[in-house]
PDB file of N, CA and C in Angstrom:
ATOM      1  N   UNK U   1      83.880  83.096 113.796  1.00 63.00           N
ATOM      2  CA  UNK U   1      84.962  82.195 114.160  1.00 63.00           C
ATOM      3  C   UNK U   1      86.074  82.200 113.116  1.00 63.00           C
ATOM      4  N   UNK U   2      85.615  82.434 111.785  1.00 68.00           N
ATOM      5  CA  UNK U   2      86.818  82.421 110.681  1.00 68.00           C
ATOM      6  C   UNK U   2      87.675  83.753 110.704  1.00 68.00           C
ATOM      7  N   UNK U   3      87.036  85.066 111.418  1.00 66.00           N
ATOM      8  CA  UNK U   3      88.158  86.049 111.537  1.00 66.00           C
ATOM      9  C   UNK U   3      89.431  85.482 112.697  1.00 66.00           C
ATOM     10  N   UNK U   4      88.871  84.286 113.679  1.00 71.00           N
ATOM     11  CA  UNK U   4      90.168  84.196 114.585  1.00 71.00           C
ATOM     12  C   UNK U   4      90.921  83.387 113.828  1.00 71.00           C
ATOM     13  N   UNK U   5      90.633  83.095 113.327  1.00 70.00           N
ATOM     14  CA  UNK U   5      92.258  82.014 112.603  1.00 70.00           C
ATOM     15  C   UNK U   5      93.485  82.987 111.933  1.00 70.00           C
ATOM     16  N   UNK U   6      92.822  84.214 111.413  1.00 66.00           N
ATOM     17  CA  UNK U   6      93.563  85.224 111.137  1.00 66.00           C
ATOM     18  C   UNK U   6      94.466  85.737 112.439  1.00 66.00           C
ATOM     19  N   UNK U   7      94.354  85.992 113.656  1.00 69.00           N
ATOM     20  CA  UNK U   7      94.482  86.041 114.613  1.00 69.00           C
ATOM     21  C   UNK U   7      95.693  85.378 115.287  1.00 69.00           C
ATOM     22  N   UNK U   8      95.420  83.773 114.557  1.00 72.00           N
ATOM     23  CA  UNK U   8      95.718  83.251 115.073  1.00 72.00           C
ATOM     24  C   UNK U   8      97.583  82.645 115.281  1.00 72.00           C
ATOM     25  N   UNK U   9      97.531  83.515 113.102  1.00 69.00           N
ATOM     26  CA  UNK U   9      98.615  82.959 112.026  1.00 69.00           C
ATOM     27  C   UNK U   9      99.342  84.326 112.481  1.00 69.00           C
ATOM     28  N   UNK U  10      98.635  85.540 113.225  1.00 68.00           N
ATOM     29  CA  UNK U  10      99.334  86.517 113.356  1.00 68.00           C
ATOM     30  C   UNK U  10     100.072  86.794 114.465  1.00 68.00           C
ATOM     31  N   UNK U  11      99.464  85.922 115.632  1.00 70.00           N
ATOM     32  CA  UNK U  11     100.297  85.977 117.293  1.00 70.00           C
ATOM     33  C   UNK U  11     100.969  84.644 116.626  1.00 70.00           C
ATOM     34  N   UNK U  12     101.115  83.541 116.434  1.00 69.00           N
ATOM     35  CA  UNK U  12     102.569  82.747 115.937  1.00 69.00           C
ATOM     36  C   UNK U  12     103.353  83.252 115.253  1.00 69.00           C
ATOM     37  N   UNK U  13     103.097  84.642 114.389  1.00 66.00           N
ATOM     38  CA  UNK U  13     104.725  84.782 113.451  1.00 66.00           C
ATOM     39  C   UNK U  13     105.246  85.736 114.472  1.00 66.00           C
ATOM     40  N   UNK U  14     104.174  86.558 115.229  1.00 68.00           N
ATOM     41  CA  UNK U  14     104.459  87.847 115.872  1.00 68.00           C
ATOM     42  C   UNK U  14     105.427  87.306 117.331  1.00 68.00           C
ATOM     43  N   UNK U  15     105.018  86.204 117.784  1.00 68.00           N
ATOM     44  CA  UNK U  15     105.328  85.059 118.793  1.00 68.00           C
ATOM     45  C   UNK U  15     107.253  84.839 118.368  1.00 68.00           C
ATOM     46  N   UNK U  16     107.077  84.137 117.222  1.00 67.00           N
ATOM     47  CA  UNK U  16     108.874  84.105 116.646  1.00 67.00           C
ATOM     48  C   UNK U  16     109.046  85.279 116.173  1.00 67.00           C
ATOM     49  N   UNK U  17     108.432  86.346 116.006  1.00 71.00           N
ATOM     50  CA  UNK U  17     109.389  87.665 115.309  1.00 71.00           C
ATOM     51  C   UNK U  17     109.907  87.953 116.928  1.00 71.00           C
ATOM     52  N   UNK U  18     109.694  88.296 118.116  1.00 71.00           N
ATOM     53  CA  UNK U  18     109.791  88.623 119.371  1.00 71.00           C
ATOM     54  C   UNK U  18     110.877  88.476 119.142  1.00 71.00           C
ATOM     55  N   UNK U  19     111.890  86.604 119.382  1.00 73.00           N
ATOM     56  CA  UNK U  19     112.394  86.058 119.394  1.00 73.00           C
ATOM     57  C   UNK U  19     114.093  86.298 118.713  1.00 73.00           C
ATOM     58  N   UNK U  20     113.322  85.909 117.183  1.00 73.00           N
ATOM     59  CA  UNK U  20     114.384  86.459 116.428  1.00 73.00           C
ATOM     60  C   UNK U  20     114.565  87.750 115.694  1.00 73.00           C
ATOM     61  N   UNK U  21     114.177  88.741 115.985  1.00 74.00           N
ATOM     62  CA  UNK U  21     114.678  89.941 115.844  1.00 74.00           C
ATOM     63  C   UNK U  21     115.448  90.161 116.965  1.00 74.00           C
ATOM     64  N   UNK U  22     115.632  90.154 118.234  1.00 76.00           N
ATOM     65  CA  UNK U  22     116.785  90.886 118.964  1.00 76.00           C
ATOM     66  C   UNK U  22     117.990  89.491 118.392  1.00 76.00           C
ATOM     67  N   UNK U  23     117.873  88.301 118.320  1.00 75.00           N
ATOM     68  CA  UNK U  23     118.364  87.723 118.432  1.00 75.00           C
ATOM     69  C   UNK U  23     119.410  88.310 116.730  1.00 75.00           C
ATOM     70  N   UNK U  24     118.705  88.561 115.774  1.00 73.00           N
ATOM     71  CA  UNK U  24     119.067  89.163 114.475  1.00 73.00           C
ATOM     72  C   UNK U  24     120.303  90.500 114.867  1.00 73.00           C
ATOM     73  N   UNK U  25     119.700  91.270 116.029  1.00 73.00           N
ATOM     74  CA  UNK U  25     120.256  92.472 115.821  1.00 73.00           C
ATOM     75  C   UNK U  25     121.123  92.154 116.720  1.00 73.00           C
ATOM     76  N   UNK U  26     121.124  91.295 117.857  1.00 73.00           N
ATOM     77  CA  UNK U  26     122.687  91.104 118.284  1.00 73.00           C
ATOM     78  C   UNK U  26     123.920  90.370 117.429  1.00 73.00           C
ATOM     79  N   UNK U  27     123.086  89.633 116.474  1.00 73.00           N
ATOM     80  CA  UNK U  27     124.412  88.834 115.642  1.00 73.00           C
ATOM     81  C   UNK U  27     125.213  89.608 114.318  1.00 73.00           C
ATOM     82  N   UNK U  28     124.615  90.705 114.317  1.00 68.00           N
ATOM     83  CA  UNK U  28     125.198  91.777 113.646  1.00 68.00           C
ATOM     84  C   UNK U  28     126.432  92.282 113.985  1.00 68.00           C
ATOM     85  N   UNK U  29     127.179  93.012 113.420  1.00 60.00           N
ATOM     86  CA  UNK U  29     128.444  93.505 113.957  1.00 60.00           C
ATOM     87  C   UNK U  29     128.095  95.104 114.566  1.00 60.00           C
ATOM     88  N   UNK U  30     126.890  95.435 114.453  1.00 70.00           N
ATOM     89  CA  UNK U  30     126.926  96.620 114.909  1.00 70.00           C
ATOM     90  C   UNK U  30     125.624  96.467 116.153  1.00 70.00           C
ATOM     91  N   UNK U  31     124.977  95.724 116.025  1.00 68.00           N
ATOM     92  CA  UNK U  31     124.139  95.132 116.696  1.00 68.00           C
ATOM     93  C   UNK U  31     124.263  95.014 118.353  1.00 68.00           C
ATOM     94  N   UNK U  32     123.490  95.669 119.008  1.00 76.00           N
ATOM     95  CA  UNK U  32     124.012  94.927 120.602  1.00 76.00           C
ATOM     96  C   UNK U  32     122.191  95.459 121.274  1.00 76.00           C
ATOM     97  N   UNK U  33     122.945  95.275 122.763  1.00 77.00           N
ATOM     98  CA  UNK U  33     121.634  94.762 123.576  1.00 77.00           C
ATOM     99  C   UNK U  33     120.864  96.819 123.346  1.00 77.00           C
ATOM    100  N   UNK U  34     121.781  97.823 123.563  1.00 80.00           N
ATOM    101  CA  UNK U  34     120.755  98.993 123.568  1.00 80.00           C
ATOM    102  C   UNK U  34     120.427  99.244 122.502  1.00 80.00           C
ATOM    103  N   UNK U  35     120.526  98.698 120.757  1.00 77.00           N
ATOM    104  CA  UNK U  35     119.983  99.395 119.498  1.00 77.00           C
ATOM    105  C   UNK U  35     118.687  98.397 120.120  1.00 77.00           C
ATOM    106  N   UNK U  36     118.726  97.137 120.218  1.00 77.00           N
ATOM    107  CA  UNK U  36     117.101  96.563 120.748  1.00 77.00           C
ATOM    108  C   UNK U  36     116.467  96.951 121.847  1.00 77.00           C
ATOM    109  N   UNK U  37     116.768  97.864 122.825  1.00 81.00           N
ATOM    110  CA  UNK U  37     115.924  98.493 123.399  1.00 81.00           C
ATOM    111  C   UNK U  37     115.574  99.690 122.446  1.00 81.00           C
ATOM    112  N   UNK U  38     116.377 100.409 121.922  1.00 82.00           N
ATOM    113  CA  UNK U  38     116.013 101.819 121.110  1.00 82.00           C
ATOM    114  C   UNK U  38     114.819 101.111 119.954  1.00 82.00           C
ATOM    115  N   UNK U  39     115.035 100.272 119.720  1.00 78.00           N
ATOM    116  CA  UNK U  39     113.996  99.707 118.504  1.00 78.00           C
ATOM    117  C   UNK U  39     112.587  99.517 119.351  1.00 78.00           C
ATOM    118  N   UNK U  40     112.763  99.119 119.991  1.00 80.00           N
ATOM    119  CA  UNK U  40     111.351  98.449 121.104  1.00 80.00           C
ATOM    120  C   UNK U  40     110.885  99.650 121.742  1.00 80.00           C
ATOM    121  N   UNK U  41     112.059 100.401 121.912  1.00 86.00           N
ATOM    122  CA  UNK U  41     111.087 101.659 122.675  1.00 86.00           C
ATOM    123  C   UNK U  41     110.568 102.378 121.623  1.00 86.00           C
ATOM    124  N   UNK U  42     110.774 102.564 120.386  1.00 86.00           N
ATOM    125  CA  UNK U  42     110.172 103.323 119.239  1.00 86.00           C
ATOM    126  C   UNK U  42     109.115 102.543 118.895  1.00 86.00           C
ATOM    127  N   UNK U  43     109.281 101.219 118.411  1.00 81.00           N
ATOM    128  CA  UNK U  43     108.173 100.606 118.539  1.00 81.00           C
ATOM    129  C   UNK U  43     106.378 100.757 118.856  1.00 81.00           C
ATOM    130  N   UNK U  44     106.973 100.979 120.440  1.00 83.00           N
ATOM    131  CA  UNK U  44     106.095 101.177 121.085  1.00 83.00           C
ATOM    132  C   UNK U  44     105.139 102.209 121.009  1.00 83.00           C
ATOM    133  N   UNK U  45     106.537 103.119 121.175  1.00 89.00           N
ATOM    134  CA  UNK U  45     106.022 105.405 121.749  1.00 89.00           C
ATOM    135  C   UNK U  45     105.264 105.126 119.919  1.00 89.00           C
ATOM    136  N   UNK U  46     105.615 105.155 119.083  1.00 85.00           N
ATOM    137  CA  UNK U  46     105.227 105.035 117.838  1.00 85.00           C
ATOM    138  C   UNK U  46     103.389 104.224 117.907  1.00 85.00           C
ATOM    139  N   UNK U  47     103.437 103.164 118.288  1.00 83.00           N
ATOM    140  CA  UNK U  47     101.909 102.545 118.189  1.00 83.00           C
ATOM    141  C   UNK U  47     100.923 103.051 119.283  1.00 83.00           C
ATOM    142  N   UNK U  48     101.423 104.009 119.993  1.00 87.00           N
ATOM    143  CA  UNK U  48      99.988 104.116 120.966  1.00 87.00           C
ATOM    144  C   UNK U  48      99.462 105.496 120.093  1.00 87.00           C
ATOM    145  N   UNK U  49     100.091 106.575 118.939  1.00 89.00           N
ATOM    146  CA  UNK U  49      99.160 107.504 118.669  1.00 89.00           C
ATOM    147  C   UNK U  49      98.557 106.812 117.344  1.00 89.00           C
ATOM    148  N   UNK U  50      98.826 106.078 117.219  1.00 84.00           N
ATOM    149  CA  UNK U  50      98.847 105.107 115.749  1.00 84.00           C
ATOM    150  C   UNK U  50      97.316 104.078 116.214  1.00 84.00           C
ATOM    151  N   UNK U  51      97.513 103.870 117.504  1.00 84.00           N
ATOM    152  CA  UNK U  51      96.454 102.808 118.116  1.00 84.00           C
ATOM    153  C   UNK U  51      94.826 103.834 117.998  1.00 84.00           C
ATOM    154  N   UNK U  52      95.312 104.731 118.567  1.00 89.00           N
ATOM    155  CA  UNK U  52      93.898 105.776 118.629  1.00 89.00           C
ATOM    156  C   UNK U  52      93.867 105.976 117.273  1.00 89.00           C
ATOM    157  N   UNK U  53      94.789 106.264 116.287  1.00 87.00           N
ATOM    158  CA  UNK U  53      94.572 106.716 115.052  1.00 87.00           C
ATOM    159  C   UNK U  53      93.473 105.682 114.046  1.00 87.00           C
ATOM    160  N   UNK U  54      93.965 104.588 114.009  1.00 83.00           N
ATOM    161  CA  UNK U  54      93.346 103.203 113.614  1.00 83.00           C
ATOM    162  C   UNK U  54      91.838 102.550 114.119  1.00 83.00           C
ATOM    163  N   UNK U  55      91.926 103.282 115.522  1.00 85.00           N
ATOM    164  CA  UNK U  55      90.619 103.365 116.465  1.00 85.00           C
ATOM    165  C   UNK U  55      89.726 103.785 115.941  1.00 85.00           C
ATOM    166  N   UNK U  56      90.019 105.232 115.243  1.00 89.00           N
ATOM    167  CA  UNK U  56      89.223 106.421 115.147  1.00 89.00           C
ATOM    168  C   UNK U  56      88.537 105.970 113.896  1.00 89.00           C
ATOM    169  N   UNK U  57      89.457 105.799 112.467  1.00 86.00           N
ATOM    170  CA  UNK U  57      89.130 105.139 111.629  1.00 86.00           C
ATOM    171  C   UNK U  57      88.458 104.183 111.623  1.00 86.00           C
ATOM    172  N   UNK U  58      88.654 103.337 112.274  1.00 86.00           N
ATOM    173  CA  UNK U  58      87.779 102.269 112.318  1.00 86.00           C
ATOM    174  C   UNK U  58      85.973 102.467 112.601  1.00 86.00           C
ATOM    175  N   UNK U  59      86.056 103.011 113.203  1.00 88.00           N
ATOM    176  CA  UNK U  59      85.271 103.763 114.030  1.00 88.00           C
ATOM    177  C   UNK U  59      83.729 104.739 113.043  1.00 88.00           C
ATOM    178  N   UNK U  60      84.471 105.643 112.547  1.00 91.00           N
ATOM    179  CA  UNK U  60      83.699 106.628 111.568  1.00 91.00           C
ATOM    180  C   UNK U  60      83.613 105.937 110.041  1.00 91.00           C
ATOM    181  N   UNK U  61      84.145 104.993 110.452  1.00 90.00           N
ATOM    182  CA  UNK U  61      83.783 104.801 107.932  1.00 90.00           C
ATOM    183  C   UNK U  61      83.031 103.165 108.756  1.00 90.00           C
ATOM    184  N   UNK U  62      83.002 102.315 109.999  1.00 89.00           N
ATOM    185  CA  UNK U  62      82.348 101.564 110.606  1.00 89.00           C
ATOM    186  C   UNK U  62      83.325  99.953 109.594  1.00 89.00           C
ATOM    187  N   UNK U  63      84.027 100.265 109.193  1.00 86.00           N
ATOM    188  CA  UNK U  63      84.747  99.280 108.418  1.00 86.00           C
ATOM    189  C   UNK U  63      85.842  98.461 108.853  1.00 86.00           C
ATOM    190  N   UNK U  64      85.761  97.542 110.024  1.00 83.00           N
ATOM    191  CA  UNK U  64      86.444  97.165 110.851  1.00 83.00           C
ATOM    192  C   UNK U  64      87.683  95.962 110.001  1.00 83.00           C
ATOM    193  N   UNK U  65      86.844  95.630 109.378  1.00 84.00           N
ATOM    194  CA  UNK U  65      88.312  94.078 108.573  1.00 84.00           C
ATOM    195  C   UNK U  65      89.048  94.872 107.630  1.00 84.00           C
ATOM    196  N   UNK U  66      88.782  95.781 106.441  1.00 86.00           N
ATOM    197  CA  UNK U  66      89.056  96.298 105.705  1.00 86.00           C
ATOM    198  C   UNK U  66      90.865  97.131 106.453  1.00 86.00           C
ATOM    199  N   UNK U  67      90.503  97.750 107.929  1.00 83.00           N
ATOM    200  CA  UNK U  67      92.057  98.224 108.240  1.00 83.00           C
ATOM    201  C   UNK U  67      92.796  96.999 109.240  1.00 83.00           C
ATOM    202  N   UNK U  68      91.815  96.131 109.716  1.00 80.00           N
ATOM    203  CA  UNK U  68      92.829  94.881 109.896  1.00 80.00           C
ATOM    204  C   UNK U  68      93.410  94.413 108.848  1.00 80.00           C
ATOM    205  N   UNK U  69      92.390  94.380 108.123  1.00 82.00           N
ATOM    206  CA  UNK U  69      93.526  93.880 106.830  1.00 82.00           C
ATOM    207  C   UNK U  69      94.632  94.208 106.502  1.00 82.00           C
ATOM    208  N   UNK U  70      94.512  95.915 106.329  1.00 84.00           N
ATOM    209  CA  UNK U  70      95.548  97.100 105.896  1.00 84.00           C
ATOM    210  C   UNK U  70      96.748  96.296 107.171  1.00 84.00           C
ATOM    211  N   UNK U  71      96.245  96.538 108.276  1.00 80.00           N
ATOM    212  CA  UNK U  71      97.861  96.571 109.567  1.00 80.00           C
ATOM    213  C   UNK U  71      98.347  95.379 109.195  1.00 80.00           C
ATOM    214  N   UNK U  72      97.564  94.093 108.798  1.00 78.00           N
ATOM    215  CA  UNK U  72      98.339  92.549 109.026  1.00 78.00           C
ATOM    216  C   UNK U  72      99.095  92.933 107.750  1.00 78.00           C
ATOM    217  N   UNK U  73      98.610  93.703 106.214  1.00 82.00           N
ATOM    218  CA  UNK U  73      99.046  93.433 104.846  1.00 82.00           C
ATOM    219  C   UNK U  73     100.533  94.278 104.940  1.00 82.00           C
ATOM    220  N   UNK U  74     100.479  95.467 105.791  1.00 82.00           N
ATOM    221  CA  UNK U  74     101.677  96.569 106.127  1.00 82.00           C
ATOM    222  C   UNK U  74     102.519  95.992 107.092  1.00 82.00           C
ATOM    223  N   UNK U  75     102.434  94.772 107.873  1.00 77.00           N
ATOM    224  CA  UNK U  75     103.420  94.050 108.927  1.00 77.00           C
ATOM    225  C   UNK U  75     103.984  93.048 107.830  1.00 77.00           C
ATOM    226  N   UNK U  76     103.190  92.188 107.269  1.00 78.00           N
ATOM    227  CA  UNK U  76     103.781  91.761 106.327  1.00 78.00           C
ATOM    228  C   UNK U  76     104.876  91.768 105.006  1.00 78.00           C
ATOM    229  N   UNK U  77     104.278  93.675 104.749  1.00 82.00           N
ATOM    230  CA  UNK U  77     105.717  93.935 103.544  1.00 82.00           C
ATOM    231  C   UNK U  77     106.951  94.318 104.676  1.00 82.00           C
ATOM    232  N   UNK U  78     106.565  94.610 105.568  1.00 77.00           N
ATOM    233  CA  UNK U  78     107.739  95.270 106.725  1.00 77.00           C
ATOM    234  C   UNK U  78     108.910  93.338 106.957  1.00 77.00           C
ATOM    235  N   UNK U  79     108.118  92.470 107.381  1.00 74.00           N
ATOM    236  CA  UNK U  79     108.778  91.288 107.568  1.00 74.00           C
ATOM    237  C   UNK U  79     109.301  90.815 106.474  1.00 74.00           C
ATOM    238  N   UNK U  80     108.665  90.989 105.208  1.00 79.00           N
ATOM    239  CA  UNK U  80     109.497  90.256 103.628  1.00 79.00           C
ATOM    240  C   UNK U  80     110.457  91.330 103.630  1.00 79.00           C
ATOM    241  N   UNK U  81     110.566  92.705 103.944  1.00 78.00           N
ATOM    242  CA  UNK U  81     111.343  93.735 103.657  1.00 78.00           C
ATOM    243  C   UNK U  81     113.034  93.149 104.842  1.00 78.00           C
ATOM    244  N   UNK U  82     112.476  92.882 105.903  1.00 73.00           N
ATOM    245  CA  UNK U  82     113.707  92.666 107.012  1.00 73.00           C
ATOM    246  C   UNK U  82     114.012  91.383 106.311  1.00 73.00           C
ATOM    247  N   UNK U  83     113.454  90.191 106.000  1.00 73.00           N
ATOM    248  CA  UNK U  83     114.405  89.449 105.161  1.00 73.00           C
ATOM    249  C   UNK U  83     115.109  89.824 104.094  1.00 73.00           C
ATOM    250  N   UNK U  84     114.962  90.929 103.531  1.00 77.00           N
ATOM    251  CA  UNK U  84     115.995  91.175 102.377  1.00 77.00           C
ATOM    252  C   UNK U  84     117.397  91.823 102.742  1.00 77.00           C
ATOM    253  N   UNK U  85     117.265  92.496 104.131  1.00 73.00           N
ATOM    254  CA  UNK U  85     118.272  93.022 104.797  1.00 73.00           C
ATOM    255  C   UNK U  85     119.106  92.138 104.895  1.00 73.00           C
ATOM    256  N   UNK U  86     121.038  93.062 104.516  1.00 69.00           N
ATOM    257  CA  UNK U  86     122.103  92.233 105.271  1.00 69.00           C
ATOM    258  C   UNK U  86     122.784  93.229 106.150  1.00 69.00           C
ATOM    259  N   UNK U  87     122.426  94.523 106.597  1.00 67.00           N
ATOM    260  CA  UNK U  87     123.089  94.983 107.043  1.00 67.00           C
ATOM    261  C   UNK U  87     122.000  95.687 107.863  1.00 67.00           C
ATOM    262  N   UNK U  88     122.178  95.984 109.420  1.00 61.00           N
ATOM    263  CA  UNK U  88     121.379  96.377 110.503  1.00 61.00           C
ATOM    264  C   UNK U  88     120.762  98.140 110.159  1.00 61.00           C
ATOM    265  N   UNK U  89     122.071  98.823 109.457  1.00 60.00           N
ATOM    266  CA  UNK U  89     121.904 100.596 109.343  1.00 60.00           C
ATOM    267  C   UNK U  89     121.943 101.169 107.972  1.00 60.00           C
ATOM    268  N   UNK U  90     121.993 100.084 106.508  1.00 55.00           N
ATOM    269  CA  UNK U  90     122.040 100.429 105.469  1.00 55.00           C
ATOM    270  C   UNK U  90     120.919  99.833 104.845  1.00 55.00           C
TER     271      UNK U  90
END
C-alpha cells in the first residue's frame, strides 16, 4: 500500500503538468497550438520504444522500484529543469 502513495504524488503533478504546459507554450511569443501538438506527438512516438525498453529491464535484473524510481527521479530533473526556462527554443 505504501508504493501507491508514490503513485499517487505522481498522477497530481502529472494531472497539472497536462494543464500548464500547453498553457506555458501558448503564452510564449513563439509558442502556439501546433509546437504543442509537435511536443505531444514526440512525447508519445518517443515512450512506447522506451515503454518496452523499461519493461525489459525491469524484467531480467527482477528489480522493479529501483527503475520506478529512476523514471519518477528523471521526470523530476526534467520539471525543475522547465522551471528554469524563459524562453520556449533556447
Amino acid at each position: 500500500m505504501r508504493w501507491l502513495i508514490g503513485f499517487v504524488f505522481y498522477k497530481v503533478a502529472f494531472g497539472l503538468l497536462s494543464v500548464l504546459l500547453p498553457l506555458y507554450i501558448t503564452q510564449t511569443s513563439q509558442g502556439n497550438v501546433v509546437v504543442w501538438g509537435v511536443f505531444a506527438a514526440t512525447a508519445t512516438f518517443l515512450a512506447i520504444p522506451f515503454a518496452f525498453l523499461w519493461g525489459y529491464l525491469c524484467d531480467a535484473t527482477q528489480r522493479y522500484r529501483l527503475f520506478i524510481l529512476m523514471s519518477f527521479a528523471t521526470v523530476t530533473v526534467f520539471l525543475y529543469a522547465f522551471t528554469l526556462t524563459t524562453n520556449l527554443f533556447t
